PDB file of C-alpha atoms in Angstrom:
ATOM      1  CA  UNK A   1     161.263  73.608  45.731  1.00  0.00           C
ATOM      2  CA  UNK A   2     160.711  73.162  42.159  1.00  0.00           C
ATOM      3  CA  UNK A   3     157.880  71.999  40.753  1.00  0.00           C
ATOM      4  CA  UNK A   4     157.894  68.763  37.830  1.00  0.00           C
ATOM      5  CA  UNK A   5     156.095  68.202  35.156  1.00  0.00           C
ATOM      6  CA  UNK A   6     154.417  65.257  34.221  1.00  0.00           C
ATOM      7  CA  UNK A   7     157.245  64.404  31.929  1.00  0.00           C
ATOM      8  CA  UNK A   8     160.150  64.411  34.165  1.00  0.00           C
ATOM      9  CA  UNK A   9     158.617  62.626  36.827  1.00  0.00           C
ATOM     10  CA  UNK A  10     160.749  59.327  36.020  1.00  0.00           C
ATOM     11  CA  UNK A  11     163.607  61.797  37.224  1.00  0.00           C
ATOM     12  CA  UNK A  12     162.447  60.538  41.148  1.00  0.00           C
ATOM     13  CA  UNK A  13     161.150  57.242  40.357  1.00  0.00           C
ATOM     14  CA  UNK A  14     164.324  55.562  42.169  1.00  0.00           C
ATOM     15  CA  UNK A  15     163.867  57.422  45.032  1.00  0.00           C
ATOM     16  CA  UNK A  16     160.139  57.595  46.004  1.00  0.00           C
ATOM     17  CA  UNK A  17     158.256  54.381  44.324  1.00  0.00           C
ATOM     18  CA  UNK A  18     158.869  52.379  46.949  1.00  0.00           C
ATOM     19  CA  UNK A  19     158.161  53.526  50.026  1.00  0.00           C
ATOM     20  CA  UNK A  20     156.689  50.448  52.006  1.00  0.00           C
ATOM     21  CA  UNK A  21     153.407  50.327  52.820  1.00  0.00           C
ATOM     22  CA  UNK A  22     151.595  52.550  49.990  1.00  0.00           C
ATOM     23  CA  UNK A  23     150.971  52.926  46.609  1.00  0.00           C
ATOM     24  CA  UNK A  24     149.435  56.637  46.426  1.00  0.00           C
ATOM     25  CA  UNK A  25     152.607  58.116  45.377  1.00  0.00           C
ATOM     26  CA  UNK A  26     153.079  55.055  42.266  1.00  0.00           C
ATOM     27  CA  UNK A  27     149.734  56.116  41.314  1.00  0.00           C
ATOM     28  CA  UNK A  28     150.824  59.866  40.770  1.00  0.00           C
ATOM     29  CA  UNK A  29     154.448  59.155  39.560  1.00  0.00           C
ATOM     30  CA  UNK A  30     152.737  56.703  36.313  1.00  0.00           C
ATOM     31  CA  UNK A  31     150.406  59.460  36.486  1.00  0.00           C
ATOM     32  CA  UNK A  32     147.079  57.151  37.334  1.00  0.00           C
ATOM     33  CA  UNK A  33     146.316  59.424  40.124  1.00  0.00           C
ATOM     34  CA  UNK A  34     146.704  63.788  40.029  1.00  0.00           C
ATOM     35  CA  UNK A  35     149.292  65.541  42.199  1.00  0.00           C
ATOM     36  CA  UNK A  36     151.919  67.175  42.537  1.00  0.00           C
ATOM     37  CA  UNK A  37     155.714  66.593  42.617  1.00  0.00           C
ATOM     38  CA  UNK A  38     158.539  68.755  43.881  1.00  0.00           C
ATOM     39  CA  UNK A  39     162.629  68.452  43.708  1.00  0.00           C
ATOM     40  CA  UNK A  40     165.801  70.467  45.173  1.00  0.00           C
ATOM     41  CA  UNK A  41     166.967  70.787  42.175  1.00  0.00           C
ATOM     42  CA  UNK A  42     167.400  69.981  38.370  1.00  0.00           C
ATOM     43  CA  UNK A  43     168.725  68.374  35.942  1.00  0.00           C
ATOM     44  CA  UNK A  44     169.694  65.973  38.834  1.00  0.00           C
ATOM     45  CA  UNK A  45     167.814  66.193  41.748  1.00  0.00           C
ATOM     46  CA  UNK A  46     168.649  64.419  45.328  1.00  0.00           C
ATOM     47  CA  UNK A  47     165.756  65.378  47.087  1.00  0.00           C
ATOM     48  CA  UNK A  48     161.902  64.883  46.324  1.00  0.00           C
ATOM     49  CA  UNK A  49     158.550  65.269  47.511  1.00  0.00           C
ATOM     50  CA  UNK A  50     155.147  64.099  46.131  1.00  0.00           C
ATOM     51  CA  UNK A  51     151.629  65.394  47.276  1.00  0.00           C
ATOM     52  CA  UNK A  52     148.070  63.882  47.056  1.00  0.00           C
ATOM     53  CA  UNK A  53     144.503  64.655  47.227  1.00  0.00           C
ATOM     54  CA  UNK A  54     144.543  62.510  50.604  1.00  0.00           C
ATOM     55  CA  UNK A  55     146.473  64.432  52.923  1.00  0.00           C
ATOM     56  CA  UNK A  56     149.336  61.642  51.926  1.00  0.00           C
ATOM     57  CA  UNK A  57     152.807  62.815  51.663  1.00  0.00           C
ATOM     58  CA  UNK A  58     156.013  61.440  50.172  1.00  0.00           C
ATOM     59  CA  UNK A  59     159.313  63.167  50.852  1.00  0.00           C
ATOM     60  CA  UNK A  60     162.882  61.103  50.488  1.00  0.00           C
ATOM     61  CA  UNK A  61     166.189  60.423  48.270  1.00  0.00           C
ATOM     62  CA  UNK A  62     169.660  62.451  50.388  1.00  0.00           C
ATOM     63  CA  UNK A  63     168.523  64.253  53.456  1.00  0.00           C
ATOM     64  CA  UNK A  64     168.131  67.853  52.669  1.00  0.00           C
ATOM     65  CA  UNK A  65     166.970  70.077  55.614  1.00  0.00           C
ATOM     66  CA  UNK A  66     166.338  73.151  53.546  1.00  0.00           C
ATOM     67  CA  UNK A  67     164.230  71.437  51.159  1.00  0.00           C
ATOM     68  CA  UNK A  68     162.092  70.222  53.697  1.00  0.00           C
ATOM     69  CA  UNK A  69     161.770  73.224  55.667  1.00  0.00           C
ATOM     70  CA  UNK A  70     160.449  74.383  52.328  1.00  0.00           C
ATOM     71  CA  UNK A  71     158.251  70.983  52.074  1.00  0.00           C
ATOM     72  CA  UNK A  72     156.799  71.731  55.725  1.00  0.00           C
ATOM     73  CA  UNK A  73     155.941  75.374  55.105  1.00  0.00           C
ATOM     74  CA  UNK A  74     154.158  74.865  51.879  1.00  0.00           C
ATOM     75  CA  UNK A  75     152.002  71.964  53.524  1.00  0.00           C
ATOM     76  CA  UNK A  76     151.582  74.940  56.077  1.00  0.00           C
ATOM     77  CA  UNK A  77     150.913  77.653  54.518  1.00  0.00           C
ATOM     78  CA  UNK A  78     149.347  76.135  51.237  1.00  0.00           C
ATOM     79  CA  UNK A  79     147.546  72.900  52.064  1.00  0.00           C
ATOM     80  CA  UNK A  80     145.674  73.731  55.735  1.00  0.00           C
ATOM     81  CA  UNK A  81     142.888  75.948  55.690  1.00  0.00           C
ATOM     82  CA  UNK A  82     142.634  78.224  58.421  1.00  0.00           C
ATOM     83  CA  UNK A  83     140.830  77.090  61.391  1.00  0.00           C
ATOM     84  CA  UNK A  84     140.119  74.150  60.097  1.00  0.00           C
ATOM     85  CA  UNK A  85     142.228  70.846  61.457  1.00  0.00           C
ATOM     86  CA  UNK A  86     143.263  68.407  58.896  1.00  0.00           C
ATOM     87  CA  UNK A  87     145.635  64.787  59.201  1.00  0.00           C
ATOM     88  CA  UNK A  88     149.084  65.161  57.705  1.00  0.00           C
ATOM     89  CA  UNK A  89     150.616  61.732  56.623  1.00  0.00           C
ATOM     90  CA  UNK A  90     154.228  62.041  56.207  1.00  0.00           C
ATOM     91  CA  UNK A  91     156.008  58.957  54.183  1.00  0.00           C
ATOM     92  CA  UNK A  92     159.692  59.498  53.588  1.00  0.00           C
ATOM     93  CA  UNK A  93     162.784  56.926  53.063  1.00  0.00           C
ATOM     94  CA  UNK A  94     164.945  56.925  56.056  1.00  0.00           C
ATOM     95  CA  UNK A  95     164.934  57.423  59.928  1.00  0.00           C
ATOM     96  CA  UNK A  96     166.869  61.207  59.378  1.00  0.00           C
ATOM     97  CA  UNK A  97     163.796  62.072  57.471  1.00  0.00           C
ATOM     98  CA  UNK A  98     161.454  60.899  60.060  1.00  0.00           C
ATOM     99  CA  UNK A  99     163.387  62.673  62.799  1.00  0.00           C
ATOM    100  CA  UNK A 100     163.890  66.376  60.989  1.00  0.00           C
ATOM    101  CA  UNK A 101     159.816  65.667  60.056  1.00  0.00           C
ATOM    102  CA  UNK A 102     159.004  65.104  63.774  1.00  0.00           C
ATOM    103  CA  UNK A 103     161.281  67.948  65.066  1.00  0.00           C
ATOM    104  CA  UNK A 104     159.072  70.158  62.477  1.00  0.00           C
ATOM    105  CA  UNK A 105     155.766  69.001  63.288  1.00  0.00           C
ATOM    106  CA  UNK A 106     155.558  68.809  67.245  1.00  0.00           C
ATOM    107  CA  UNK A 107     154.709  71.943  67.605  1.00  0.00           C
ATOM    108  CA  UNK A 108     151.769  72.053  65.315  1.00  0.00           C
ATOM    109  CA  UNK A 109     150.182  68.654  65.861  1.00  0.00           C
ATOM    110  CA  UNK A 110     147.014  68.565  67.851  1.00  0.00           C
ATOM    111  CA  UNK A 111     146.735  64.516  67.986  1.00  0.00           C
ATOM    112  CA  UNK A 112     146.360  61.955  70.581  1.00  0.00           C
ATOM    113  CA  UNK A 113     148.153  59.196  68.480  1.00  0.00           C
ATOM    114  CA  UNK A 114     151.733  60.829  69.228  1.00  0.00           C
ATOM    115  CA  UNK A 115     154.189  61.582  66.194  1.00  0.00           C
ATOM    116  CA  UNK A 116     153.888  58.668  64.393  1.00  0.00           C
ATOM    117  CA  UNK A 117     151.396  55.947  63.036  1.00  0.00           C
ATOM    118  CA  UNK A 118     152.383  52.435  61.793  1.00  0.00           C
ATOM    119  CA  UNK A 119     151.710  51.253  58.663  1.00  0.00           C
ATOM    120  CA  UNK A 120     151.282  47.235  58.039  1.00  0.00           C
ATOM    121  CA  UNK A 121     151.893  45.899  55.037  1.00  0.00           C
ATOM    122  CA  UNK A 122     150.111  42.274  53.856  1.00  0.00           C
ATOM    123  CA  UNK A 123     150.365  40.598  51.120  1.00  0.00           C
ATOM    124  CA  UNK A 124     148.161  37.536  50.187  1.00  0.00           C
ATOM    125  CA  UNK A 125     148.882  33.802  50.848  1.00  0.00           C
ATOM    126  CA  UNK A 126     146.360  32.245  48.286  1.00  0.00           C
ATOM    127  CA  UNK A 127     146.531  29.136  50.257  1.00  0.00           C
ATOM    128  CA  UNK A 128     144.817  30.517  53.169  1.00  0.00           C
ATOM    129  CA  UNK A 129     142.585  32.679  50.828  1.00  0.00           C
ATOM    130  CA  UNK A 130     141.449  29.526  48.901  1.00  0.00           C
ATOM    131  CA  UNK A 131     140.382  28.175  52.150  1.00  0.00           C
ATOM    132  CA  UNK A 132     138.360  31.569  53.257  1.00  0.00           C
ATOM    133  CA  UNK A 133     136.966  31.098  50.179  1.00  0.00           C
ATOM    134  CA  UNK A 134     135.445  27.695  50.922  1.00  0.00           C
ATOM    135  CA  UNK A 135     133.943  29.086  54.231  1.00  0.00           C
ATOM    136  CA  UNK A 136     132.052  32.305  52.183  1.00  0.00           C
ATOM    137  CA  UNK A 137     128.508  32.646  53.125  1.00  0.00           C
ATOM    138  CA  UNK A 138     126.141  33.190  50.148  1.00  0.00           C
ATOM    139  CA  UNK A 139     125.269  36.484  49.594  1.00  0.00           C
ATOM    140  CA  UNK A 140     121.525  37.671  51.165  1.00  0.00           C
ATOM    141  CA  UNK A 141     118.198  37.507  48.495  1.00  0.00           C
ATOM    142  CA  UNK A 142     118.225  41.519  48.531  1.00  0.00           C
ATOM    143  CA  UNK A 143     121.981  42.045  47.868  1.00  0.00           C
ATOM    144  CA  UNK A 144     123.937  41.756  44.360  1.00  0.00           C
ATOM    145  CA  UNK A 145     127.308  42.785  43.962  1.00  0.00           C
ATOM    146  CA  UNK A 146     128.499  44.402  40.527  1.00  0.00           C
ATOM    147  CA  UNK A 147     132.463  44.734  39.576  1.00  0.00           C
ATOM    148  CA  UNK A 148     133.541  47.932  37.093  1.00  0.00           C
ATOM    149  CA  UNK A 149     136.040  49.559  35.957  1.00  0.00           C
ATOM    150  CA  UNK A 150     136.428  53.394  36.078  1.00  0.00           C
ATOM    151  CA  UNK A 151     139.072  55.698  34.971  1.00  0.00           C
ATOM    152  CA  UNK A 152     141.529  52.751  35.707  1.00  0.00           C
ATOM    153  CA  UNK A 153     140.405  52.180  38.367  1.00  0.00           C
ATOM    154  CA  UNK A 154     138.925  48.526  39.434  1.00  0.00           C
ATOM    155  CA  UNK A 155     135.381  48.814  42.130  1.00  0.00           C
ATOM    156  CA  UNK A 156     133.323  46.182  43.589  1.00  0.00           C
ATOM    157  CA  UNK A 157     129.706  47.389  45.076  1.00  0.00           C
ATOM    158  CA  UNK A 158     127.339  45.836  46.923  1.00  0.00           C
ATOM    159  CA  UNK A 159     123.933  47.130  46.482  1.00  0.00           C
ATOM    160  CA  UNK A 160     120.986  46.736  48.688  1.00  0.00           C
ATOM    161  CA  UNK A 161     117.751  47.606  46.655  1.00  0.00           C
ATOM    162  CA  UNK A 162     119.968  49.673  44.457  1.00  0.00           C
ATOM    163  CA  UNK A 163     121.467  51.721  46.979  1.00  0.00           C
ATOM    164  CA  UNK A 164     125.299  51.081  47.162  1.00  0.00           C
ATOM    165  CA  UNK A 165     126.106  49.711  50.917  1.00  0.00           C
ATOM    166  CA  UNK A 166     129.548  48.447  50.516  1.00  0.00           C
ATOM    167  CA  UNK A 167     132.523  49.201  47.739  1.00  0.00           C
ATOM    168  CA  UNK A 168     136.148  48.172  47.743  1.00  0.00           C
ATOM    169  CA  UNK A 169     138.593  49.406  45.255  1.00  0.00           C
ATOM    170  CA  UNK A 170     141.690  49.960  43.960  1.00  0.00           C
ATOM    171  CA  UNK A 171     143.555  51.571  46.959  1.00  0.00           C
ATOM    172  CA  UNK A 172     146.362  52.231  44.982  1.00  0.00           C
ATOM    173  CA  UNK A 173     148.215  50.542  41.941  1.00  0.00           C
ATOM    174  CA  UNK A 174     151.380  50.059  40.570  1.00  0.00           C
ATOM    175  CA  UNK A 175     154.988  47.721  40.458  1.00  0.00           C
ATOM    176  CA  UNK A 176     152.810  44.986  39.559  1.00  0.00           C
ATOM    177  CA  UNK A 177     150.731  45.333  43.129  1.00  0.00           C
ATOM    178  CA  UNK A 178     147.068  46.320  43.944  1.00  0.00           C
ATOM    179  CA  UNK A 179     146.432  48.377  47.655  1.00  0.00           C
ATOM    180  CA  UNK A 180     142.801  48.103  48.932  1.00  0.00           C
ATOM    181  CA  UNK A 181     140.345  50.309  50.387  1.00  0.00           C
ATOM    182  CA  UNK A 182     136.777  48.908  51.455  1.00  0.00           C
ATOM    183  CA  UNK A 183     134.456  51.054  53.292  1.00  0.00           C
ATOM    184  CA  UNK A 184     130.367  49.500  54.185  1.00  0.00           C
ATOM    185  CA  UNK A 185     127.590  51.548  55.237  1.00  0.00           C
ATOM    186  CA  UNK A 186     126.889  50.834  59.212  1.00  0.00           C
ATOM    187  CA  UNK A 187     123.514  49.428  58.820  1.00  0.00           C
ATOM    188  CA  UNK A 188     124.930  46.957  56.739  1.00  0.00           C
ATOM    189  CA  UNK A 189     127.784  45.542  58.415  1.00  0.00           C
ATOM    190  CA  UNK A 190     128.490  42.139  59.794  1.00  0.00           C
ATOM    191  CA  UNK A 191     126.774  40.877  56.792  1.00  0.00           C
ATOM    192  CA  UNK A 192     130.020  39.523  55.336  1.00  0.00           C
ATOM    193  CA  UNK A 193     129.739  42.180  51.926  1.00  0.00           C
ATOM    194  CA  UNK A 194     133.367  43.482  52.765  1.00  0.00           C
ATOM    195  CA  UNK A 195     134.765  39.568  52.415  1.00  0.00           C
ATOM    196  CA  UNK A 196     132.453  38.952  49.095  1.00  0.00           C
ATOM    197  CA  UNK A 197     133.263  42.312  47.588  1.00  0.00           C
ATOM    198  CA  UNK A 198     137.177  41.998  48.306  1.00  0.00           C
ATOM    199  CA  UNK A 199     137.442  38.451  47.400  1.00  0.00           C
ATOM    200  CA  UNK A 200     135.635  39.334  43.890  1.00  0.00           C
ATOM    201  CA  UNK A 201     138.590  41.848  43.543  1.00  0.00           C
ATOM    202  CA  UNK A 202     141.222  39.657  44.572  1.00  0.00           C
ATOM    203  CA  UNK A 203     139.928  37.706  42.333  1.00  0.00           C
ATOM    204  CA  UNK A 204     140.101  40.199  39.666  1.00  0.00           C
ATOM    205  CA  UNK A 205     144.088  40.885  40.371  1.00  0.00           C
ATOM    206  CA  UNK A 206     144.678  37.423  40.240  1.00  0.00           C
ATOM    207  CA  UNK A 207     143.070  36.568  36.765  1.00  0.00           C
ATOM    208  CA  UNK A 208     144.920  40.007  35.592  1.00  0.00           C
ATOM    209  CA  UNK A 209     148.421  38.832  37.378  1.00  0.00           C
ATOM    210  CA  UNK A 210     148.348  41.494  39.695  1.00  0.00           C
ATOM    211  CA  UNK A 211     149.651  41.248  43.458  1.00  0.00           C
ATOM    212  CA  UNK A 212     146.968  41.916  45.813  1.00  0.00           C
ATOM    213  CA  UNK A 213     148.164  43.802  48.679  1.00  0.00           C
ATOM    214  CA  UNK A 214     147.036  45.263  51.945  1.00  0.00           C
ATOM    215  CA  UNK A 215     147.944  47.991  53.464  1.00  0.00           C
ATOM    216  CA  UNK A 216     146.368  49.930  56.663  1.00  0.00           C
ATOM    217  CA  UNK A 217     146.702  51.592  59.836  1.00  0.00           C
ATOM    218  CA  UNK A 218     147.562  49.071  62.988  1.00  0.00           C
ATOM    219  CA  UNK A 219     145.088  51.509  64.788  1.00  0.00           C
ATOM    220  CA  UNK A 220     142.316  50.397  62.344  1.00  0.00           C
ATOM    221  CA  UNK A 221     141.720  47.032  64.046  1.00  0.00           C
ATOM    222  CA  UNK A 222     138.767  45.697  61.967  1.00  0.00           C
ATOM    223  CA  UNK A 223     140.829  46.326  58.824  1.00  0.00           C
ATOM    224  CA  UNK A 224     143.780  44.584  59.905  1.00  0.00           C
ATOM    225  CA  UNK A 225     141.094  41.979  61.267  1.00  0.00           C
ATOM    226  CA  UNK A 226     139.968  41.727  57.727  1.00  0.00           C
ATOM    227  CA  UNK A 227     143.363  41.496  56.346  1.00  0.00           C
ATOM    228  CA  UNK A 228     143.594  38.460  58.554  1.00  0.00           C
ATOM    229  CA  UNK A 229     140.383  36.900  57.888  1.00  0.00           C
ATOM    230  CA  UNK A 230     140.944  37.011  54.030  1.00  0.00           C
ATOM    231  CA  UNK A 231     144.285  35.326  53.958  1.00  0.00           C
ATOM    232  CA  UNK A 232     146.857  38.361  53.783  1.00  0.00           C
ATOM    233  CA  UNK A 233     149.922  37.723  55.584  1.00  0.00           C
ATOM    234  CA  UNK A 234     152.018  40.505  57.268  1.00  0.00           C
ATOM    235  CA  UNK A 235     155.100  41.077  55.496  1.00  0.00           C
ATOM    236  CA  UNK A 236     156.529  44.418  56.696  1.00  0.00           C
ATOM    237  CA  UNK A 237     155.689  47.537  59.250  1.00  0.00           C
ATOM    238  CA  UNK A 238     156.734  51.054  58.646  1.00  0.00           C
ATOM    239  CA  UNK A 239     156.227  54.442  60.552  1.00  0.00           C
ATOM    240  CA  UNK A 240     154.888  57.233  59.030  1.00  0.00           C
ATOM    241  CA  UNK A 241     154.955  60.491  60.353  1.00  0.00           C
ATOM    242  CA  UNK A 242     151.702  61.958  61.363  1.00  0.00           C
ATOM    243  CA  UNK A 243     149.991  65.265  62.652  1.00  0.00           C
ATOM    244  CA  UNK A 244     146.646  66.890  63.012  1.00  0.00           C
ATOM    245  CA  UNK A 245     147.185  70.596  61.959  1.00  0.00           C
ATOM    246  CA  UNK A 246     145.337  73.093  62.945  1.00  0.00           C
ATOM    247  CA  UNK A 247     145.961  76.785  61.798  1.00  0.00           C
ATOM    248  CA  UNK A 248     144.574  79.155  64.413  1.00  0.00           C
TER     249      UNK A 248
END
């Protein structure tokens, strides 16, 4: 593998910015986000394979089994600490990556899910989200919610007697299009703060002509629940690769 620099990454761009169902690996190719990006070879590489800080991988462009042997043993022997059991998300561009990746990872995955997770992809229908919109609750005496912007990146938190309790933000951002994550404290859920705080950032993408999009898990039922709820409309599924390592 050879490593890029930051100035050659629009070298891959063709080949790994759009991988359904994720915008991690935009965010590091227009260098938003840090990590790191590998190729078979230069000046004209074939192959490629991006890394994050979130244990989300990107490998595609021409099937090369050598260059993902090398891909698999630096995740390996690099990225997993010993005796310590960490998720591998594997993204790549075509089924013959997904079978080589699954053929490599078997015998090191320690899951219950199986060898692959689906990814859904929504993106919003802002007829149904102008009529969630009409059926938002107001928002209890002793919470306020606050919109920034930070490093590029776009958050909405709810605070509770100034203790954050809820935040969504930028999941992810890039070919015009806006991923998001939302997380809420569980003494302060069912409350409705994940609908105000992610409508105030759809809100956000909209007055900036941005795409909002959604992108999660099918196993993560109350965010694909929430998807619903808010007016995103499933527009495409995708399997992704997907071990927990552990190193003994």
């Amino acid at each position: 593998m050879i490593a890029l620099e930051m100035n050659q990454y629009d070298l891959i761009k063709p080949m790994l910015a759009e991988i359904p169902g994720c915008l991690w690996n935009v965010d590091v190719l227009e260098k938003r986000k840090l990590g790191n990006v590998y190729v078979d070879r230069l000046p004209y590489p074939q192959a490629a394979y991006i890394e994050t800080p979130y244990f989300l991988y990107y490998a595609g462009g021409v099937f090369n089994k050598v260059f993902l042997d090398d891909v698999i043993n630096h995740i390996l022997a690099d990225l997993i600490p010993d005796n310590e059991a960490r998720p591998v998300f594997l993204f790549s561009t075509s089924q013959e990556w997904k079978d080589e990746i699954e053929k490599r990872l078997t015998t090191y995955n320690r899951s219950d899910f199986g060898p692959y997770l689906t990814r859904r992809l929504h993106h919003l229908n802002k007829d149904s989200y102008e009529k969630f919109k009409k059926s938002l609750l107001p928002l209890p005496d002793e919470y306020t919610v606050i919109i920034s912007h930070e490093n590029g990146e776009s958050i909405v938190r709810a605070y509770c007697n100034d203790i954050e309790v809820c935040a969504c933000h930028d999941g992810g951002q890039g070919l015009g299009l806006m991923d998001f994550n939302v997380f809420t404290h569980p003494d302060h859920r069912h409350k409705g703060l994940a609908s105000i705080c992610c409508s105030k950032l759809i809100d956000h993408c909209i007055e900036q002509d941005i795409v909002p999009q959604w992108g999660c898990w099918t196993v993560n039922v109350p965010s694909c629940n929430l998807a619903e709820k808010l007016g995103f409309q499933i527009t495409a599924e995708t399997q992704v690769n997907f071990a927990e390592i552990k190193k003994e």
